[in-house]
Coordinates of C-alpha atoms in Angstrom, one line a residue:
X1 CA -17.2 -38.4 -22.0
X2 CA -15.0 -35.6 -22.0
X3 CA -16.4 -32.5 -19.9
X4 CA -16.3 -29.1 -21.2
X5 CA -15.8 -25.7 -19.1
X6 CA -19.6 -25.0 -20.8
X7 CA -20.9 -27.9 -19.4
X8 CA -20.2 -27.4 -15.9
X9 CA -22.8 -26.0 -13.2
X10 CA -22.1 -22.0 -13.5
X11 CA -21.8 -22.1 -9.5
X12 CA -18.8 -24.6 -9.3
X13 CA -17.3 -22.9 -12.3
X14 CA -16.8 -19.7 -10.8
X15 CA -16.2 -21.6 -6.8
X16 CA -12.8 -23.0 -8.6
X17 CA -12.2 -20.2 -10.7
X18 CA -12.2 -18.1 -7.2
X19 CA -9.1 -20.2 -5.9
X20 CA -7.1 -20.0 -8.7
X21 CA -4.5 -17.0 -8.1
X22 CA -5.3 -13.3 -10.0
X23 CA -1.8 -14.1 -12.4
X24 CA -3.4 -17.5 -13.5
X25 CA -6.6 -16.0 -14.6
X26 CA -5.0 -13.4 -16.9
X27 CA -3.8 -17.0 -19.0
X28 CA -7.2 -18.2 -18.8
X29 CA -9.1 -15.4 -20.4
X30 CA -8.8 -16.8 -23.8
X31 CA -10.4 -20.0 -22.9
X32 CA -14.0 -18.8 -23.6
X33 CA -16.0 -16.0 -23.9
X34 CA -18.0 -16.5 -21.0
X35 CA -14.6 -17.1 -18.4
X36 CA -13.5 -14.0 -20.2
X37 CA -16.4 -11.5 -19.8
X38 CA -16.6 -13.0 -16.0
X39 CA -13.0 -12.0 -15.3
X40 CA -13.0 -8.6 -17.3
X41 CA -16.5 -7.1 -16.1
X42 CA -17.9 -9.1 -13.0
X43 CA -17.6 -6.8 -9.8
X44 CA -18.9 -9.4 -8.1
X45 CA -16.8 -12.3 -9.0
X46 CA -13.8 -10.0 -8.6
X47 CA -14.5 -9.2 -4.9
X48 CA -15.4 -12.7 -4.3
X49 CA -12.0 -14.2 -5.7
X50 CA -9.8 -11.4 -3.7
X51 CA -11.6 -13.0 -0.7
X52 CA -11.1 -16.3 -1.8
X53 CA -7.7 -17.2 -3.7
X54 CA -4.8 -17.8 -2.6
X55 CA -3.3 -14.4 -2.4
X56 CA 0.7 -13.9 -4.4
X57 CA 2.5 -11.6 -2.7
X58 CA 5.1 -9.5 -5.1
X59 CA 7.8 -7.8 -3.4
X60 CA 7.5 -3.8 -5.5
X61 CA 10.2 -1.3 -5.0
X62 CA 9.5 2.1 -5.5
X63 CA 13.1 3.2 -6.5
X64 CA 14.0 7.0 -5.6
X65 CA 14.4 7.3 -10.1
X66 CA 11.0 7.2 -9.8
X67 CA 10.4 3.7 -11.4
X68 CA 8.6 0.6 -9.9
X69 CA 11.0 -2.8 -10.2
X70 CA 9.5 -6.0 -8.7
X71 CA 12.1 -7.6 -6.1
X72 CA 13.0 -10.9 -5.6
X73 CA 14.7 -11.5 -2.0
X74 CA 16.5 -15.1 -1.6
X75 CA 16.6 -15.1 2.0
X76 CA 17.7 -19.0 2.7
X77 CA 21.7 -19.6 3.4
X78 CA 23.3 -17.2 5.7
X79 CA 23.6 -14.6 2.7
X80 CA 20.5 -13.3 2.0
X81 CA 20.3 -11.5 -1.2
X82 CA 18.0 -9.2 -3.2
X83 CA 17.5 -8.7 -7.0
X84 CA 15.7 -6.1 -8.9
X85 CA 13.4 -7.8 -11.8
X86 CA 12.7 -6.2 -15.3
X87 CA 10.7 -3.0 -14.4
X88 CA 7.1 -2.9 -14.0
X89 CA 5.8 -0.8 -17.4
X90 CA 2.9 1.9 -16.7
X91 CA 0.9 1.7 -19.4
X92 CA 1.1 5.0 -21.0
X93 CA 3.5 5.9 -23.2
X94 CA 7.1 6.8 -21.8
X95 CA 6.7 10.4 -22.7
X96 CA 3.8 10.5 -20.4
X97 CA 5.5 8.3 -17.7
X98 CA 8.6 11.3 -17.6
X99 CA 6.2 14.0 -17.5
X100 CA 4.9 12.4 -14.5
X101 CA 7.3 11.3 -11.7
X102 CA 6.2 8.9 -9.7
X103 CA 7.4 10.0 -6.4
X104 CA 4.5 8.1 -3.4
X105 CA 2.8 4.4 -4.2
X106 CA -0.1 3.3 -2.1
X107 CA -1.8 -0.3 -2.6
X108 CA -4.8 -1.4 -1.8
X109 CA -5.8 -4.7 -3.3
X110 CA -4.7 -4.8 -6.3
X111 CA -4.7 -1.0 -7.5
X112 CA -1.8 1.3 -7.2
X113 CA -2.3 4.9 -6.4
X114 CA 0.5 7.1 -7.6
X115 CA 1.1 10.6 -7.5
X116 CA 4.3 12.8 -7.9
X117 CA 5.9 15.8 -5.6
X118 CA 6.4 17.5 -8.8
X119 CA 2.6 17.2 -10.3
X120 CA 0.0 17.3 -7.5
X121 CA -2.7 18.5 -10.0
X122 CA -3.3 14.7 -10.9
X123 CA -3.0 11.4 -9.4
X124 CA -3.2 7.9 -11.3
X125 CA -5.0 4.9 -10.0
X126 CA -3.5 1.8 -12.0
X127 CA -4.4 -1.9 -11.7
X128 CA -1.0 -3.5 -13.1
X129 CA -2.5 -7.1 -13.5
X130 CA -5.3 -6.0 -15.9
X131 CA -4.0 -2.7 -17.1
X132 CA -6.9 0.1 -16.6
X133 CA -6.1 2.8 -15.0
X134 CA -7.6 6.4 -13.8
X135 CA -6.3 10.1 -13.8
X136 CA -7.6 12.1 -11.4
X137 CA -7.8 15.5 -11.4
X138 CA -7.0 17.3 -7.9
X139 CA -6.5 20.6 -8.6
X140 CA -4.1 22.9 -6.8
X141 CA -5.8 25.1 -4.0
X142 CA -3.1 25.2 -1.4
X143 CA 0.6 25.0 -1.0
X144 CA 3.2 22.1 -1.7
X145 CA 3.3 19.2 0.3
X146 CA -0.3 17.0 -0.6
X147 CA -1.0 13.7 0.3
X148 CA -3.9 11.2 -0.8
X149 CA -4.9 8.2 0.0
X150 CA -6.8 5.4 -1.3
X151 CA -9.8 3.3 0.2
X152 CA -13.3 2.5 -0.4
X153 CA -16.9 1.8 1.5
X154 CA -18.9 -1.2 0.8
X155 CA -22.6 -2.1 0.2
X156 CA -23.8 -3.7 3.5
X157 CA -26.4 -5.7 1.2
X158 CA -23.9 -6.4 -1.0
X159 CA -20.7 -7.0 0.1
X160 CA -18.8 -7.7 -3.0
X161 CA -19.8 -3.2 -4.6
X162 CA -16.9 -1.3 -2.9
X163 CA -17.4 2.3 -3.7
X164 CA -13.5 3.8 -4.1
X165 CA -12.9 6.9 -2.5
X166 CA -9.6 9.6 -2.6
X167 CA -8.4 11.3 0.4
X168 CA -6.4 14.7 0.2
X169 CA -4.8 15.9 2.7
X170 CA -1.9 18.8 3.7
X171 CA 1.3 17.4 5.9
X172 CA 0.9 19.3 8.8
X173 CA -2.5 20.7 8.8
X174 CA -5.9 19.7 9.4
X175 CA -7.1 20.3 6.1
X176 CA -9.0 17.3 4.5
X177 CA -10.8 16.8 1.2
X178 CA -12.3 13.2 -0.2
X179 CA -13.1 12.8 -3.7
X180 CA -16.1 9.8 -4.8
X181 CA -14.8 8.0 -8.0
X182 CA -19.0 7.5 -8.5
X183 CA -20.0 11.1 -8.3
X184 CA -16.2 12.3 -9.9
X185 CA -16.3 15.1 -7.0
X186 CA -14.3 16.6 -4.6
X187 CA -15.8 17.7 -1.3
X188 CA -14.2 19.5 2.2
X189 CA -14.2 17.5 5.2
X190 CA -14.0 18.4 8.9
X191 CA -13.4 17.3 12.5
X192 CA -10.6 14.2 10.9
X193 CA -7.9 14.7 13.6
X194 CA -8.5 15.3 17.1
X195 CA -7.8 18.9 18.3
X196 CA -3.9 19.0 19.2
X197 CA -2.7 16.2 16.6
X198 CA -1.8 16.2 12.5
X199 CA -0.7 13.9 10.4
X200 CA 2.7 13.0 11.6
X201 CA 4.5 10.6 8.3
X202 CA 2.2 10.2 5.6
X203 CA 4.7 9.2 3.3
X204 CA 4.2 5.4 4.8
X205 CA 0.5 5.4 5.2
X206 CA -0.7 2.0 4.7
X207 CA -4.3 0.5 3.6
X208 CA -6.0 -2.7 5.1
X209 CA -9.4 -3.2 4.5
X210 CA -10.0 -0.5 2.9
X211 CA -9.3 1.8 5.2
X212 CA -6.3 3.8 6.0
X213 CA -3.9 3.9 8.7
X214 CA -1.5 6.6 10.4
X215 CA 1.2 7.7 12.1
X216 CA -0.2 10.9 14.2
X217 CA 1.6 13.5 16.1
X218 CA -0.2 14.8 19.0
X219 CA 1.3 17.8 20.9
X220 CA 0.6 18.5 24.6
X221 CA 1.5 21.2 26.7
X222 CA 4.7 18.7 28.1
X223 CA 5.2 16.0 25.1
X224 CA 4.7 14.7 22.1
X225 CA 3.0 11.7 21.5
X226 CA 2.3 9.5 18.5
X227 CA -0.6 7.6 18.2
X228 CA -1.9 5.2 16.0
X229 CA -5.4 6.6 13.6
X230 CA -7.6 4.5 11.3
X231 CA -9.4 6.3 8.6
X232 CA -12.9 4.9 7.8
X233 CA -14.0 5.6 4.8
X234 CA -17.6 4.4 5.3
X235 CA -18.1 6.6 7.8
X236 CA -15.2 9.3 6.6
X237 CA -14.0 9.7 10.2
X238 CA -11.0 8.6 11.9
X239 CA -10.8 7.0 15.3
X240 CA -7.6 5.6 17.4
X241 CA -6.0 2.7 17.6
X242 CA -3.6 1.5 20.8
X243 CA -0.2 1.1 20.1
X244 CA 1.4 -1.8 21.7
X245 CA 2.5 1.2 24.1
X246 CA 2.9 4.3 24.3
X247 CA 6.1 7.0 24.5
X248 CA 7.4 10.2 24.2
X249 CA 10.4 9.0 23.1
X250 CA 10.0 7.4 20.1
X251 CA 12.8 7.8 17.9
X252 CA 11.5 5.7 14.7
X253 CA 7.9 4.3 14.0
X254 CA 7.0 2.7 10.5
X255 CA 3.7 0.5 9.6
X256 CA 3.3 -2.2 7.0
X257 CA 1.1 -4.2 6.0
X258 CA 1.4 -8.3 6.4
X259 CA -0.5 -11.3 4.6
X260 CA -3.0 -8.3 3.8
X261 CA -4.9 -8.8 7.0
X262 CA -2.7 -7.8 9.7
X263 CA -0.9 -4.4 10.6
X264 CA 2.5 -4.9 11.9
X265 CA 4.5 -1.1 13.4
X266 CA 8.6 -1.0 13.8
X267 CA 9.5 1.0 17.3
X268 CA 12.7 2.3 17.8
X269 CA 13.2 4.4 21.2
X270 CA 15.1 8.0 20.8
X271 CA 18.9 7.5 21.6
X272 CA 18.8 3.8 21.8
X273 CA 19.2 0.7 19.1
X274 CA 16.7 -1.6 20.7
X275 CA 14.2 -1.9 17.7
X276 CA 10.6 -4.1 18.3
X277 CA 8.3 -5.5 15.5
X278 CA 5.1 -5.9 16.8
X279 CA 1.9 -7.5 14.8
X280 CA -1.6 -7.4 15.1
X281 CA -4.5 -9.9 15.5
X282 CA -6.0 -10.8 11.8
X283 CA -7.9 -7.3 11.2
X284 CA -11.6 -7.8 9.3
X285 CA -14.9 -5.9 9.7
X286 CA -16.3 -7.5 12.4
X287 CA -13.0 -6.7 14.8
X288 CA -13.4 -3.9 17.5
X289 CA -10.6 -4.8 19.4
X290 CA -7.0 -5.0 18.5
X291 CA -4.1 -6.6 20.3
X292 CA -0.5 -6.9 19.5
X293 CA 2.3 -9.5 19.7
X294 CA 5.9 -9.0 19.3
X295 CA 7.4 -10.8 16.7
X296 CA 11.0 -9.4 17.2
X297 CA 13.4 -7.5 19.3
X298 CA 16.6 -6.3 17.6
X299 CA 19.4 -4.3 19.5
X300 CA 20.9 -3.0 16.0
X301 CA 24.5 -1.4 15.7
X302 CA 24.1 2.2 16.0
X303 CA 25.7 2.7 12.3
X304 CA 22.2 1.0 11.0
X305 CA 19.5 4.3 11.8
X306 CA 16.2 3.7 11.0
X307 CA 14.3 6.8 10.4
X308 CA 10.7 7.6 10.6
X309 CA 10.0 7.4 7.4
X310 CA 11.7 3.9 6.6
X311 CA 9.7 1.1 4.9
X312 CA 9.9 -2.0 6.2
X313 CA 8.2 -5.6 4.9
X314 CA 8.1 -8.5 7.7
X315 CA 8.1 -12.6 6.8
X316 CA 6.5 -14.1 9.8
X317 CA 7.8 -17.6 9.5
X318 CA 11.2 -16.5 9.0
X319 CA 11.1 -12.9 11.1
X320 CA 12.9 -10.9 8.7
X321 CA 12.3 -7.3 8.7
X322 CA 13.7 -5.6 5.3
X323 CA 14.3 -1.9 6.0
X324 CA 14.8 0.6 3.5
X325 CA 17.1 3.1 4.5
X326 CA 20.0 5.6 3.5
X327 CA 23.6 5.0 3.4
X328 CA 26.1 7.5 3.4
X329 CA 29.7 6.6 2.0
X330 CA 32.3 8.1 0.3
X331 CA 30.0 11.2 0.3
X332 CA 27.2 9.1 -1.8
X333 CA 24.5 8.8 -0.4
X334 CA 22.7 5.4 -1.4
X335 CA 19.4 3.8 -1.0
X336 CA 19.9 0.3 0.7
X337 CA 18.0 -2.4 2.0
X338 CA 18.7 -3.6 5.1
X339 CA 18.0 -7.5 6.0
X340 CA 17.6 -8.2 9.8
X341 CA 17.1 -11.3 11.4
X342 CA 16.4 -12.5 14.7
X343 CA 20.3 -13.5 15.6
X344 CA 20.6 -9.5 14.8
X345 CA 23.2 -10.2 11.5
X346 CA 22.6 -7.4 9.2
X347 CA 23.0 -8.1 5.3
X348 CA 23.2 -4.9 3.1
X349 CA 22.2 -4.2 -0.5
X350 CA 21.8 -1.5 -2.7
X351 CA 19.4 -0.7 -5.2
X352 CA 22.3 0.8 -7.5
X353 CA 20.8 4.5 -7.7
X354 CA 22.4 7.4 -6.2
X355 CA 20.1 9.6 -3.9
X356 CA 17.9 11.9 -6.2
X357 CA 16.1 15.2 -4.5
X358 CA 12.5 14.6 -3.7
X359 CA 12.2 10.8 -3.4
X360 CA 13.5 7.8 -1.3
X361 CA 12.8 5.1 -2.3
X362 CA 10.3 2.4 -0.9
X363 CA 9.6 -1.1 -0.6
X364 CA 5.9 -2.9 -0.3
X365 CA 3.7 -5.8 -0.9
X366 CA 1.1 -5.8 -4.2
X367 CA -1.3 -8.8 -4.5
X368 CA -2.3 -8.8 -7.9
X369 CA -6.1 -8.8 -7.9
X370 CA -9.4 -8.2 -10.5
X371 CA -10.4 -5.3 -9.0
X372 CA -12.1 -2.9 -11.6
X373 CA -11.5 0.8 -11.9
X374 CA -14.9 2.3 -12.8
X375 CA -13.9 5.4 -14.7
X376 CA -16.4 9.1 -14.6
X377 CA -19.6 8.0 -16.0
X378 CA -19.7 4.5 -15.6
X379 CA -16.9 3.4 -18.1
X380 CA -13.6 2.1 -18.0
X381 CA -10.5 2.4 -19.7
X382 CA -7.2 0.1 -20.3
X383 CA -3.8 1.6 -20.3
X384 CA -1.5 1.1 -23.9

């Protein structure tokens, strides 16, 4: 007797259904009605398969002509090689793509969070894999130069309702504000950073968890010292997190994110080439202490700089680190990506864009996911 997807127990339905990866589901949809309302409306199924499936990891570039390409890197033989894939489309319409320069991407599980240097008065949350989006409106209160960030709290009866949550914040200052995608509002907070410290690279702020996590400066009467901060956004305050160790001579620091449940940091001491990549311990809600392992130790050629702002992606099995850095030549300069392995060979490859004013370009990890984007008022809308 031949079994139908209907005649299955609902329970072991959705328990395969939540291994099979986010891309495969999109197929599936037109199976039945009921696999297709589960995928399209079920908070709770969608929460439970991010947990559960086996996660994809896409290589996105952020390319300084404001446009996101997915990457392929080919990093077996002894010349690894990169190549830019057919653009990922935002779902409006072009005109409304130009008029909005995407010029900072954030992930976090799934959605994107975009916003432009050019038009801070509005920033787009976008879920690639099932096309809704949301603008947000952030209105313009202070000067040039605003950051956000994306995260969200969660039920602690019920794990699977995250409640997404905006941060806004000045480079440089101590001036915070959050918005609640549930209430649609904006509200001031206070105390974030410790007295002394701000914000020190927000460009490359990265979400785990749900949460966010910084670069900080901290200024004392004789140094300068860069810590590590985690933004809660259950609790809205941030608290500190060790760096493998600490410096005052840090030249370059960089985070990234890997396998979406650890944090790994590049360090690069001032006048020197001797680069580390160190990882964390897997990172979930019930850890309260976090250690670090070094993964790699790189003493690079002085012509490869790594600045403070550099992206940076890390394959553990192989222990590649993929930098995304400038390149001057010929008096061009030139976004490039920089492959580094552990025997210290550098392979270089450009993105083929000349530098343009306002945005270098950046390279990151999206796991396409189910996640929902619950618009003002309880409803939702799809992109074109």
């Amino acid at each position: 007797m031949k079994t139908t997807p209907e005649q299955l127990p609902k329970d072991l339905v959705e328990e395969i259904l939540c291994r099979v990866p986010a891309t495969s589901l999109k197929r599936l949809r037109s199976t039945c009605k009921a696999w297709n309302r589960l995928f399209k409306n079920d908070r709770r199924f969608a929460s439970k398969h991010f947990d559960k499936s086996a996660k994809q990891f896409i290589p996105l570039s952020l390319r300084n002509d404001y446009r996101i390409f997915p990457i392929s890197f080919n990093l077996h033989g002894n010349s690894p090689s990169l190549e830019l894939k057919s653009e990922l489309i935002d779902p409006h319409s072009k005109n409304s793509v130009a008029q909005f320069e995407i010029s900072r991407v954030l992930h976090c599980e799934g959605l994107l969070l975009c916003s432009s240097h050019v038009d801070e008065s509005r920033v787009l949350v976008w879920n690639p894999l099932t096309g809704e989006t949301r603008w947000i409106r952030t209105g313009n209160f202070r000067k040039e130069g605003r950051s956000f960030d994306l995260g969200y709290s969660q039920d602690d009866n019920k794990s699977w309702i995250k409640s997404y949550k905006l941060l806004s914040y000045y480079r440089g200052t101590k001036y915070f504000e959050i918005y609640d995608f549930d209430s649609d509002s904006w509200r001031i907070l206070d105390d974030i950073i410790a007295p002394g410290g701000s914000i020190g690279y927000s460009e490359l702020s990265v979400s785990l968890k749900g949460n966010t996590y910084w670069l900080a400066r901290g200024v004392t009467e004789t140094a300068r010292i860069i810590s590590l901060l985690k933004f809660d956004f259950s609790t809205e305050k941030s608290v500190p997190v060790p760096l493998p160790y600490q410096s005052r001579r840090f030249e370059a620091t960089s985070l990234s994110v890997v396998r979406e449940d650890k944090l790994s940091v590049l360090l690069q001491l001032d006048k020197s080439s001797k680069t580390e990549v160190w990882v964390t311990d897997k990172i979930d809600e019930t850890t309260k202490v976090i250690s670090w392992s070094k993964v790699l130790a790189l003493d690079l050629n002085p012509r490869l700089q790594i600045w403070s702002d550099a992206s940076f992606l890390l394959g553990e099995e192989k222990k590649v680190v993929m930098c995304c850095e400038k390149l001057i030549d010929e008096n061009k300069v030139k976004d490039m990506v920089y492959i580094v392995g552990e025997d210290n060979v550098v392979t270089e490859v450009g993105f083929g864009v000349d530098e343009m004013d306002g945005c270098r370009a950046v390279i990151f990890n999206y796991v396409p996911s189910l996640v929902q984007i619950e618009q003002a008022g309880g409803n939702r809308k799809r992109g074109n």
